[in-house]
Short mmCIF file of C-alpha atoms in Angstrom, two decimals:
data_model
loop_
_atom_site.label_atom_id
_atom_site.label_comp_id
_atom_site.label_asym_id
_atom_site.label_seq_id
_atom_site.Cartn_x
_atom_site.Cartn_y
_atom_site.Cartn_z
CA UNK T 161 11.73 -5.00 9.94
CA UNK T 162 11.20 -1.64 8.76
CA UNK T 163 10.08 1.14 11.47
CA UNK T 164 7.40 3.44 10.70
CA UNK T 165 6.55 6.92 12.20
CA UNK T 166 3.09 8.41 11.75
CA UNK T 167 1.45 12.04 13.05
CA UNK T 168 -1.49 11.43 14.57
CA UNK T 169 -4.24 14.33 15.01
CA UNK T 170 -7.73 12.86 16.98
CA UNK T 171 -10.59 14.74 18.87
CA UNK T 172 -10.01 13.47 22.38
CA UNK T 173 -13.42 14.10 23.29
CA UNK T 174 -14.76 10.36 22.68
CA UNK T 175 -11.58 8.72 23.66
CA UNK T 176 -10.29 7.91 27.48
CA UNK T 177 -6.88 9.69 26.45
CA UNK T 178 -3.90 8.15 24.43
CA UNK T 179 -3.41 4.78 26.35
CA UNK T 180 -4.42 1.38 25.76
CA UNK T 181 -6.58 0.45 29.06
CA UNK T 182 -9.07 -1.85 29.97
CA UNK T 183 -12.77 -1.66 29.48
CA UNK T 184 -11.95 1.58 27.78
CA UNK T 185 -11.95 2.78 24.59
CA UNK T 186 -8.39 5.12 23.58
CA UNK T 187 -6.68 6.08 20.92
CA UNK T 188 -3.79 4.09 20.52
CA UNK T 189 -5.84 0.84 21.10
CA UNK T 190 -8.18 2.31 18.15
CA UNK T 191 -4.77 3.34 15.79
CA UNK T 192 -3.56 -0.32 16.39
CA UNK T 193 -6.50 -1.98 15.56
CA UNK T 194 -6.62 0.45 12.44
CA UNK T 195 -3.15 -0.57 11.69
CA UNK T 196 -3.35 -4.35 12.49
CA UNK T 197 -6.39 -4.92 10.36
CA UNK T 198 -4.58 -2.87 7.55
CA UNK T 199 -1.20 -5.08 8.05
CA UNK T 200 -3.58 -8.48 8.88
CA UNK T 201 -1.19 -8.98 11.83
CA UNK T 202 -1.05 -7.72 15.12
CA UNK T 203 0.99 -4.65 15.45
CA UNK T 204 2.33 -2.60 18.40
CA UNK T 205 2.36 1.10 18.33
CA UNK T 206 4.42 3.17 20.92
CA UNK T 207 2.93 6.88 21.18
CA UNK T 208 5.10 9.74 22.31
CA UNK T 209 3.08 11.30 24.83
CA UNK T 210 0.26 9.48 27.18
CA UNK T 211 -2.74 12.39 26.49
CA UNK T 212 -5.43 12.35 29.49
CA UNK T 213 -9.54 11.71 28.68
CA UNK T 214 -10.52 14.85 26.76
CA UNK T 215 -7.16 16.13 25.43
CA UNK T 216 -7.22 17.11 21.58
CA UNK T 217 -3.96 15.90 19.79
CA UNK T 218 -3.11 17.65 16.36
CA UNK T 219 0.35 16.71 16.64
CA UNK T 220 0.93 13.09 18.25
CA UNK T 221 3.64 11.11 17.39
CA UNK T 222 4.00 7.16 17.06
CA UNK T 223 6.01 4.21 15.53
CA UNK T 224 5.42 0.48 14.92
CA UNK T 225 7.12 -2.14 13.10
CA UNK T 226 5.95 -3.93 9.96
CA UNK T 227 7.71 -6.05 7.57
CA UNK T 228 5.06 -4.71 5.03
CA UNK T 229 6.18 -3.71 1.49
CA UNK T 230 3.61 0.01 1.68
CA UNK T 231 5.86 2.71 1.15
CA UNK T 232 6.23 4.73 4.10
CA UNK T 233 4.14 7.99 2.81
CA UNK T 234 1.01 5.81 1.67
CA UNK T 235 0.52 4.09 5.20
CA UNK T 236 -1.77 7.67 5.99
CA UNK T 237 -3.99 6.84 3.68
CA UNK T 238 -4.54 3.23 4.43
CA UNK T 239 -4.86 3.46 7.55
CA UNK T 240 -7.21 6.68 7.98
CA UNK T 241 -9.70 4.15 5.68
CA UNK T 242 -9.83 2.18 8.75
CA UNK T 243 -10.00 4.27 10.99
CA UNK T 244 -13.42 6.66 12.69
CA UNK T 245 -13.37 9.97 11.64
CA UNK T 246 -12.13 11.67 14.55
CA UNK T 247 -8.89 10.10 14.33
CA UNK T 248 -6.65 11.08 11.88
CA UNK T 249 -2.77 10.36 10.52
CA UNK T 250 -1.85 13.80 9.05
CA UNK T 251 1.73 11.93 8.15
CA UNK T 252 3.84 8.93 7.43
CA UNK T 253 7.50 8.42 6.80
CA UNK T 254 9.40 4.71 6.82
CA UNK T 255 12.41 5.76 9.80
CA UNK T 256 15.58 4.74 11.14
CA UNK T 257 15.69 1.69 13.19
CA UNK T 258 17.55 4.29 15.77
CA UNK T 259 14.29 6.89 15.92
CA UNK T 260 12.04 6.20 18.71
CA UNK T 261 8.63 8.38 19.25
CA UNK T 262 8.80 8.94 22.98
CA UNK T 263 12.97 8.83 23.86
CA UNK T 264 14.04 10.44 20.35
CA UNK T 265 12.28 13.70 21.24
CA UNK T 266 13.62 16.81 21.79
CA UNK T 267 10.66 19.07 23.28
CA UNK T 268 7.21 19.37 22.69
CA UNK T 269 4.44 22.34 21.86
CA UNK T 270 1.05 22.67 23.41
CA UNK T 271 -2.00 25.35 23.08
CA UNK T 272 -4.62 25.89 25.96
CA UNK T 273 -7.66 27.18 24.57
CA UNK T 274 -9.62 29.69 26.30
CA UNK T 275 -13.46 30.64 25.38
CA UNK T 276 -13.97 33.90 27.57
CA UNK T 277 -17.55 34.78 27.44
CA UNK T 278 -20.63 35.15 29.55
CA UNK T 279 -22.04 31.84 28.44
CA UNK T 280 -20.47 29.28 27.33
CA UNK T 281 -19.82 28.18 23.67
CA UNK T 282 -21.64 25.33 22.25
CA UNK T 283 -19.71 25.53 18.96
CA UNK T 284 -16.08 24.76 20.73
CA UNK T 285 -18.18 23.30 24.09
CA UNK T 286 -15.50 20.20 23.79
CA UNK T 287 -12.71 21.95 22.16
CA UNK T 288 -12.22 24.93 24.92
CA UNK T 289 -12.43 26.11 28.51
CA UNK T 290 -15.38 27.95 29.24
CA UNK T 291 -14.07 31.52 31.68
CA UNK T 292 -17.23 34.15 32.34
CA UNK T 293 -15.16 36.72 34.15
CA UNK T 294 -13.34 38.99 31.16
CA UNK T 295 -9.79 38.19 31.52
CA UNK T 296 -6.95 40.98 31.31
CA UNK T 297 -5.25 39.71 28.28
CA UNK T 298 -2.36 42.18 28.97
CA UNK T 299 -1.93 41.01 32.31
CA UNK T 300 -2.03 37.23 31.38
CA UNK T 301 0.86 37.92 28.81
CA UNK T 302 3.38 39.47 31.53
CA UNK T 303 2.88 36.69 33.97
CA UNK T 304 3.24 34.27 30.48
CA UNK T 305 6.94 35.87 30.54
CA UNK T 306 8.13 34.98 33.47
CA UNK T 307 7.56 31.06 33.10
CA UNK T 308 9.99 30.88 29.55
CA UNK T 309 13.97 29.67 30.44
CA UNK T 310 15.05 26.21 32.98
CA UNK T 311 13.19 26.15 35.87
CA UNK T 312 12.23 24.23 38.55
CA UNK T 313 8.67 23.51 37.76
CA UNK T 314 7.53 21.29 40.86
CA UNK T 315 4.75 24.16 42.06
CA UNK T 316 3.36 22.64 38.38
CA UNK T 317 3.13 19.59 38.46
CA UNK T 318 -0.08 17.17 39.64
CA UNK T 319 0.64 16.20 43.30
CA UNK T 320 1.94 12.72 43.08
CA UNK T 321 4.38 13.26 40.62
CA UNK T 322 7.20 10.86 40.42
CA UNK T 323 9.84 12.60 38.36
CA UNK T 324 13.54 12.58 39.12
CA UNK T 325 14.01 15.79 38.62
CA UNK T 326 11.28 18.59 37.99
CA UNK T 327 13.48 21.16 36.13
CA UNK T 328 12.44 21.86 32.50
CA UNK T 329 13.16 24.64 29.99
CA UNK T 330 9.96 26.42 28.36
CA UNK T 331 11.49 27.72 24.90
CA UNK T 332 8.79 30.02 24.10
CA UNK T 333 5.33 30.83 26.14
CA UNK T 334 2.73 33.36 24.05
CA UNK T 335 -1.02 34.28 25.34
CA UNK T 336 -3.34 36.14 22.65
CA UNK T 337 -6.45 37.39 22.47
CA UNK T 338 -8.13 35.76 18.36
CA UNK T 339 -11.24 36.38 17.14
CA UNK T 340 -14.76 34.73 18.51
CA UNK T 341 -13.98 35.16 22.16
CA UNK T 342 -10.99 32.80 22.17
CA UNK T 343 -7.68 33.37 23.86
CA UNK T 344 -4.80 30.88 22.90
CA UNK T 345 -1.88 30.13 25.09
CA UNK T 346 0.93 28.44 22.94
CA UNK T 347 4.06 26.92 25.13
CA UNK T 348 7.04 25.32 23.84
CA UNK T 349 9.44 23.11 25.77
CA UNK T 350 11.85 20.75 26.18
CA UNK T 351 9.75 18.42 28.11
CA UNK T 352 6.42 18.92 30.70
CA UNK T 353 5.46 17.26 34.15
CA UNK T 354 2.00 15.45 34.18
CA UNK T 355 -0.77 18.69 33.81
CA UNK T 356 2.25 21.28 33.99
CA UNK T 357 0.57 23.07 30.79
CA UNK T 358 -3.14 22.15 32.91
CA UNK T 359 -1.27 24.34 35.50
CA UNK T 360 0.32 27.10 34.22
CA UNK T 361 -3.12 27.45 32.47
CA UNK T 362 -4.90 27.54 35.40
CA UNK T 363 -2.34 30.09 37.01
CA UNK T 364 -2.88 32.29 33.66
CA UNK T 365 -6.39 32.66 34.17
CA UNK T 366 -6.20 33.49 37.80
CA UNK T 367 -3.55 36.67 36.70
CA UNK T 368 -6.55 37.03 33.74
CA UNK T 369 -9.44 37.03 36.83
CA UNK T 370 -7.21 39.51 38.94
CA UNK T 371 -6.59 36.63 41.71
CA UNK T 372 -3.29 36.90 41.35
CA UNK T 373 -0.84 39.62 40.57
CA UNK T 374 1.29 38.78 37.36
CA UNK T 375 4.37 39.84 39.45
CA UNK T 376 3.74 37.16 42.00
CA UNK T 377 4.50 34.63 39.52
CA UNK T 378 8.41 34.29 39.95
CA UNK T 379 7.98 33.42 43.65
CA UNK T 380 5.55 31.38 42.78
CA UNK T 381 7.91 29.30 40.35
CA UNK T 382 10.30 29.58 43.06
CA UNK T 383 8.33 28.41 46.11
CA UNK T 384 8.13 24.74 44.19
CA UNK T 385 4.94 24.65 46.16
CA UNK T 386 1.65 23.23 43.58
CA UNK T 387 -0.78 24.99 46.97
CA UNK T 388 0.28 28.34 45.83
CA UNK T 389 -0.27 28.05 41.38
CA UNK T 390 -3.61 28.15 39.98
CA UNK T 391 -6.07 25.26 39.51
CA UNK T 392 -5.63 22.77 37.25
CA UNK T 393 -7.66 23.98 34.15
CA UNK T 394 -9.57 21.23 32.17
CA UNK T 395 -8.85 18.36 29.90
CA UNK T 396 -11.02 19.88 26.80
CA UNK T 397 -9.26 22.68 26.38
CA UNK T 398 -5.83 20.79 26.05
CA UNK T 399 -3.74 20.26 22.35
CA UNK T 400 -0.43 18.58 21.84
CA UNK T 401 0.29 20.63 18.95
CA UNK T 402 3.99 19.00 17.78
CA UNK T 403 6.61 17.17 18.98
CA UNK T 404 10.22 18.03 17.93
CA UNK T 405 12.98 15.17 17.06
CA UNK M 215 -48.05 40.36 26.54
CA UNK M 216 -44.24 41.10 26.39
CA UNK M 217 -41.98 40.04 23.21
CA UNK M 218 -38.62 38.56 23.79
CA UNK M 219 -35.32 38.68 21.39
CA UNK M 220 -33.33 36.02 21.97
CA UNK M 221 -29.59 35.47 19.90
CA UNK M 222 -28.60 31.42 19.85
CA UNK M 223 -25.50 29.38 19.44
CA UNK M 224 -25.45 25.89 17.98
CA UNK M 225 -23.45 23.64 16.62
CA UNK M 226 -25.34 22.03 14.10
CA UNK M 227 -24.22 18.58 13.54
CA UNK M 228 -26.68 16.75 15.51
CA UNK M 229 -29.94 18.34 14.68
CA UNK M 230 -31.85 17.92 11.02
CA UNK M 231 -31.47 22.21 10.63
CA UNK M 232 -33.64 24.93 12.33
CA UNK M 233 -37.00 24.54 11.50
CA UNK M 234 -39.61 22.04 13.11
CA UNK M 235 -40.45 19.07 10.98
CA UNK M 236 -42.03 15.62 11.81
CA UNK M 237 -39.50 12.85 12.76
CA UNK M 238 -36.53 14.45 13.01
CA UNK M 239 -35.02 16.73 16.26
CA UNK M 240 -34.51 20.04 15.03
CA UNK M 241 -32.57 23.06 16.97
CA UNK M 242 -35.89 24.96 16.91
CA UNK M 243 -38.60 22.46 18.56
CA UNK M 244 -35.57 22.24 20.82
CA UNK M 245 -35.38 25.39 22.43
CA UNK M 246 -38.96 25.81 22.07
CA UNK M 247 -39.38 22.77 24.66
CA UNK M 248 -37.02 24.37 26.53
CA UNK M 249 -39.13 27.49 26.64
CA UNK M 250 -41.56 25.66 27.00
CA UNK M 251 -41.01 23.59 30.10
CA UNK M 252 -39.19 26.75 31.70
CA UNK M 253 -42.43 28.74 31.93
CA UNK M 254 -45.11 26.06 31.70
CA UNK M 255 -46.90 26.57 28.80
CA UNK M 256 -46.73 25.99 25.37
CA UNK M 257 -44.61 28.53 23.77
CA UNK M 258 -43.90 29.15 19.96
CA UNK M 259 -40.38 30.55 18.51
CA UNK M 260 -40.26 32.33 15.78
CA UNK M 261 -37.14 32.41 14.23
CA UNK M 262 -34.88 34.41 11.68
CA UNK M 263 -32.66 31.84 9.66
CA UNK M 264 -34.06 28.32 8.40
CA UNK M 265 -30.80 26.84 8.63
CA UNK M 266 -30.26 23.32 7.12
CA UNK M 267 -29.09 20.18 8.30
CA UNK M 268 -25.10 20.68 9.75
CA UNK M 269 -24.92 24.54 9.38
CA UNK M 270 -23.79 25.82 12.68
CA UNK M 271 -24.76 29.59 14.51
CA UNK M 272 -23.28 31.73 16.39
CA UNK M 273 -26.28 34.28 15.92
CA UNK M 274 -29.66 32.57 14.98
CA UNK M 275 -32.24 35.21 16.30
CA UNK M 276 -35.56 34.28 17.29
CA UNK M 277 -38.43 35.64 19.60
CA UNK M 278 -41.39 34.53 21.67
CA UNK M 279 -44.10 35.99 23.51
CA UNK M 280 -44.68 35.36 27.52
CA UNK M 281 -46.79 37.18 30.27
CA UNK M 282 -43.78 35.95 32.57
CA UNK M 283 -42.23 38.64 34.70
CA UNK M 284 -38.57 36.83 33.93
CA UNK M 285 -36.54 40.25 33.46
CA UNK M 286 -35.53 40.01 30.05
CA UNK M 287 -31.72 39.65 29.98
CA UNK M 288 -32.51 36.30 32.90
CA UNK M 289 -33.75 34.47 30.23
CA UNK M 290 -31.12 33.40 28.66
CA UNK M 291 -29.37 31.59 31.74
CA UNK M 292 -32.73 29.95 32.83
CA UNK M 293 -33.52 28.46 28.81
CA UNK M 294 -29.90 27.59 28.97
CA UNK M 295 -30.40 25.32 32.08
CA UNK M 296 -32.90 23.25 30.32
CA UNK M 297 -30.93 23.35 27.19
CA UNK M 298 -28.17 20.55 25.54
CA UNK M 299 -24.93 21.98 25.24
CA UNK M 300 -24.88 22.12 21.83
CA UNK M 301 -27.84 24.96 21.71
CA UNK M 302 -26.69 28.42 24.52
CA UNK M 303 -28.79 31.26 24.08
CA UNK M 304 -25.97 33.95 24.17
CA UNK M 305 -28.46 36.83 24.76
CA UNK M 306 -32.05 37.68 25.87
CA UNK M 307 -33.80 40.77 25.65
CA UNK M 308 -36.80 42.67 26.15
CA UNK M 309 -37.97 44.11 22.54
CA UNK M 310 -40.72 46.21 21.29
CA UNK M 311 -44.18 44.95 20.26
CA UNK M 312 -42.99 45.56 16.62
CA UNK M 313 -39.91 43.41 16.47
CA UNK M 314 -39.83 40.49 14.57
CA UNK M 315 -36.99 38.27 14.19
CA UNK M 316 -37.87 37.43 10.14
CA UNK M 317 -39.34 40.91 8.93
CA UNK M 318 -37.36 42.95 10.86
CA UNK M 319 -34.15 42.06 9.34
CA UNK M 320 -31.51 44.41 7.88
CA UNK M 321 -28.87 42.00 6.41
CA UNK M 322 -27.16 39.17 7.63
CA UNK M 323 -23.03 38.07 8.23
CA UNK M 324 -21.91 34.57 7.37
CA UNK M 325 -18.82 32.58 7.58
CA UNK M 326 -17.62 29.58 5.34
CA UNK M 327 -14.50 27.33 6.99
CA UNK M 328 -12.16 25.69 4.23
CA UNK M 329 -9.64 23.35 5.90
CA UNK M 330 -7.16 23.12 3.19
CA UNK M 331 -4.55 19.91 3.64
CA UNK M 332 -3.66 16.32 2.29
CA UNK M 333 -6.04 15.03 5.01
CA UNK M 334 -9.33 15.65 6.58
CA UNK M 335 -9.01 17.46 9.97
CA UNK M 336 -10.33 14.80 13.02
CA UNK M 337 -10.84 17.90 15.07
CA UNK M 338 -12.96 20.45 12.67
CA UNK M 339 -14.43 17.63 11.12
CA UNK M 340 -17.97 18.94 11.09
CA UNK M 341 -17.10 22.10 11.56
CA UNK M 342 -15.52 22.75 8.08
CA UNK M 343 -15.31 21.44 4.98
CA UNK M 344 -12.32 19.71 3.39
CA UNK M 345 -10.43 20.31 0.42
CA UNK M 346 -7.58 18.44 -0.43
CA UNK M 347 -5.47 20.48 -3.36
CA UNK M 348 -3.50 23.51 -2.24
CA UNK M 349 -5.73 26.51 -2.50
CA UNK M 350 -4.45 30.50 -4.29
CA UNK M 351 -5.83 32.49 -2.00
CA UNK M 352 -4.60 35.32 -3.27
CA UNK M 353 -6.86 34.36 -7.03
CA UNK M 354 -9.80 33.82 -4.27
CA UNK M 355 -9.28 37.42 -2.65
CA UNK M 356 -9.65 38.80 -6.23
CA UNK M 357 -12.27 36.55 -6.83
CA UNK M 358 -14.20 37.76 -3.97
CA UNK M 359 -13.88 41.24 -4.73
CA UNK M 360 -16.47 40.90 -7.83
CA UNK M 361 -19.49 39.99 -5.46
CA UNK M 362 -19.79 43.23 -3.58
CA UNK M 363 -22.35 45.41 -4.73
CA UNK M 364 -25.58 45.08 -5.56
CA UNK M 365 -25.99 42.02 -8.12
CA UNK M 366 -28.81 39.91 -9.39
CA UNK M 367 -27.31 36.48 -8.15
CA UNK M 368 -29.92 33.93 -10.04
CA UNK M 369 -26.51 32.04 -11.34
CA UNK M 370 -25.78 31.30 -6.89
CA UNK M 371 -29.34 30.30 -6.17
CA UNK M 372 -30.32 26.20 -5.55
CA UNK M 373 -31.98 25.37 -8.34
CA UNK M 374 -36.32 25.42 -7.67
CA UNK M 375 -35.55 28.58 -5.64
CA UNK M 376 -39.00 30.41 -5.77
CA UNK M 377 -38.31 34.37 -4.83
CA UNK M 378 -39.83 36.60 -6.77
CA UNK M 379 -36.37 38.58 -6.82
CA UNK M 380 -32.72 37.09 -7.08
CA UNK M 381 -31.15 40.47 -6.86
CA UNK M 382 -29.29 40.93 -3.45
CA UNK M 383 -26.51 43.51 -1.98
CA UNK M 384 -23.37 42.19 -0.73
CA UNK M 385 -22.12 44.61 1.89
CA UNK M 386 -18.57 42.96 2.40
CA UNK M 387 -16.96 39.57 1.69
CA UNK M 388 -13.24 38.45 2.92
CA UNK M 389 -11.34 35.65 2.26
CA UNK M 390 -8.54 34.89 4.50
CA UNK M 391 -5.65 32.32 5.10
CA UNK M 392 -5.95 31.40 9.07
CA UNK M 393 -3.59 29.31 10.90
CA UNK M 394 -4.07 25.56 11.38
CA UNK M 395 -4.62 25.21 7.10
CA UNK M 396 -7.86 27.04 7.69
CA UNK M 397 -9.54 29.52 5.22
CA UNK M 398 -11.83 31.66 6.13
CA UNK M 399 -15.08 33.69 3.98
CA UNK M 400 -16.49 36.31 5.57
CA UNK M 401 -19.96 37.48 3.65
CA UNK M 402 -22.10 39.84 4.81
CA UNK M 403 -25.47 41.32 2.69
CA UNK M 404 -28.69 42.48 2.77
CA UNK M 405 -30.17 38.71 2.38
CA UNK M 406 -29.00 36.50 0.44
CA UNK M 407 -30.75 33.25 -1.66
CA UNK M 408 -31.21 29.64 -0.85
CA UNK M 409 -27.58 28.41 -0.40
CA UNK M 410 -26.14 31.20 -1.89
CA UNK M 411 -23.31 31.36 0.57
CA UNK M 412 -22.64 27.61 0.12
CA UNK M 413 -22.67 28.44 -3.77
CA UNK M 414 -20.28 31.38 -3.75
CA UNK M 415 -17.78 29.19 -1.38
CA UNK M 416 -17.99 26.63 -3.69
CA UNK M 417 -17.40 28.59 -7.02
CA UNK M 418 -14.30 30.47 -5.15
CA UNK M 419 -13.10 26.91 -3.96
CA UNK M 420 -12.64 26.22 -7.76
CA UNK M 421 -10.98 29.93 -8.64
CA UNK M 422 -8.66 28.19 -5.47
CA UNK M 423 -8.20 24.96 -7.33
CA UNK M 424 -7.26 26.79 -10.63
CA UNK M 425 -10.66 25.34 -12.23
CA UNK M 426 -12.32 28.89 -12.49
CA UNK M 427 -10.32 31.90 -13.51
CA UNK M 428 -10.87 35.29 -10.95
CA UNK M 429 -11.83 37.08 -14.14
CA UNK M 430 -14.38 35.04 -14.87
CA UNK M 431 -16.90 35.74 -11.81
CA UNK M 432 -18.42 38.88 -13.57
CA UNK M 433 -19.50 36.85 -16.34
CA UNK M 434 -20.85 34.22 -14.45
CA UNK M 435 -22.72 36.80 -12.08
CA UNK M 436 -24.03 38.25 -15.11
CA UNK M 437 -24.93 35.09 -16.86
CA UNK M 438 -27.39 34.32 -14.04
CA UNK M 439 -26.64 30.62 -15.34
CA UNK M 440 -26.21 28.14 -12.30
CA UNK M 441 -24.69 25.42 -14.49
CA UNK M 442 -21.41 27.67 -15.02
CA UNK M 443 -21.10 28.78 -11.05
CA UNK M 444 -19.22 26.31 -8.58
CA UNK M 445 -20.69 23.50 -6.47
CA UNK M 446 -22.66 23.93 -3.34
CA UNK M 447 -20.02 23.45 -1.08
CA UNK M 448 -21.19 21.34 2.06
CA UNK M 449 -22.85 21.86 5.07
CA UNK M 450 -20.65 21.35 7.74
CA UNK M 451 -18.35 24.74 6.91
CA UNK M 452 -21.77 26.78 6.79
CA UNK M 453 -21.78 29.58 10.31
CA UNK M 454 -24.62 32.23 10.79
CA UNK M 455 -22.54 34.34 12.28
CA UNK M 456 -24.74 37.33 13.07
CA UNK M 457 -28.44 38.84 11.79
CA UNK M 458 -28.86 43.23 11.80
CA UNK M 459 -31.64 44.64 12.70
#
């Protein structure tokens, strides 16, 4: 058998997240159909990360098997032919047998989109938190600081959590103010607890809104306690950017 | 009677363009209803920019005229209450009795969104329009450049247009390399022809592509020819972005 990876991107608006589920339409149930119907067999694909209802993917990662004799770079273009316009594979590549999309990774890069304006947009209405109050930008990227190195994340992580351990390393955290009202919050990592990036969004726009101080943040990282960080902030504005091997 | 300005967002994929027509939803009989329903009587909106079928706005500007003692700037949250959200009035004002949002015009800014990559984007899919071969943007900068001015631009009119002038002054126009494999156009003049935008972004997608030269753009401007200027590139990558008064 040969193993294939492909890079998935897909509007997560339409889709109840990444997982196959019942009585529910997702994405991975829609890439194997794609995939099966392509191969005339049915195929198994294992995704890297399990994306919640609304979360925008430019950057998923996959595998399945196939005996098929397509060379690894055409199965994009196959399968997007089969496949509804909001998903897409950006990428294909025939593997090792040894690669394996969710325990080959090494970390993982997400960007929280933020439309700060006194309405909200209807342009990027699925693609984007809506935040009236103006948010301190400046403010937003000192607290960002204080989050990047190994911590213990547990005060970020969705109550119920059922992690071994909740340390993880953020590589690289950046908040900045782009053009049209948007402000982007890019985080690199070696791994993330369910909603951590929800979290530390949430926490961001409370330094942004001036309900919390950006200099409360390392006791808040410290505390381990998810009663003290921000709300979680929505689905929509979620993207799993890349994943690193 | 008092005269209200009002500035609308929309994304336009689901409605048949701007203007009212029979049998098909249109942004403008929407927000008229709206209007309409809000103050309980039939209201008429007059607006600047007949946008077609999949052009999006982030500035449409229309006005109406009520005896309602709304104070000016409310309107916009109580339209946007009975509104989809894919149409948000971003701004409401008060205006004089001898605004209007079509005569009154000064010039107008657009924006045209390339998403240049092997595949189509899931996420901007009607939001931009797709082209496959690596783009110079550097030849399209230079390109660009040759527009500005004051021009007669019969050679980036639709064909049947019926003004009785074709000359036009371009005030500015950008191209720029953004991230996520998305170019940018940034045009802004003191009107500009039926799908002239979508003709200009088409003829600089081909000085991209290497089917146009740079140098050649004064001779098609002069030639006032449209057989020798670019395709009308689609649609979806079409923004209003703002009107001047």
């Amino acid at each position: 058998m040969r193993k294939i990876k492909i890079i998935i991107e897909y509007d997560g608006t339409n889709y109840h997240g990444w997982q196959v589920q019942k009585n529910a339409k997702t994405v991975q149930e829609t890439v194997q159909k794609a995939i099966s119907k392509l191969l005339g067999e049915g195929v198994g694909v294992t995704g890297c990360s399990r994306t919640d209802v609304g979360v925008h993917a430019y950057g998923q990662v996959a595998h399945f098997l196939t005996d098929s004799q397509i060379p690894g770079d055409k199965f994009s273009y196959a399968i997007n032919n089969l496949l509804p316009d909001d998903i897409v594979i950006k990428h294909s590549e025939e593997v090792s047998e040894e690669f394996h999309a969710r325990y080959s990774t090494k970390g993982k890069k997400y960007r929280y989109l933020i439309y700060n304006a006194p309405h909200p947009s209807a342009i990027m209405r699925n693609r984007s938190c809506h935040v009236r109050p103006v948010l301190d930008i400046e403010q937003m990227k000192k607290a960002a600081r204080y989050f990047i190195g190994e911590h213990d994340f547990a005060a970020f992580q969705a109550t119920g959590g059922q992690v071994r351990s909740t340390v993880r390393e953020i590589y690289s955290m950046e908040v900045s103010g782009k053009e049209d009202n948007m402000i982007y919050i890019e985080v690199s990592g070696n791994g993330f607890l369910y909603n951590m990036v929800r979290i530390i969004a949430g926490t961001l726009i409370y330094v942004g809104m001036g309900k919390l101080q950006e200099s409360e943040i390392p006791g808040i990282i410290a505390g381990l306690d998810r009663t003290k960080s921000g709300k979680t902030a929505p689905a929509q504005g979620l993207y799993l950017m890349e994943i690193y091997y």
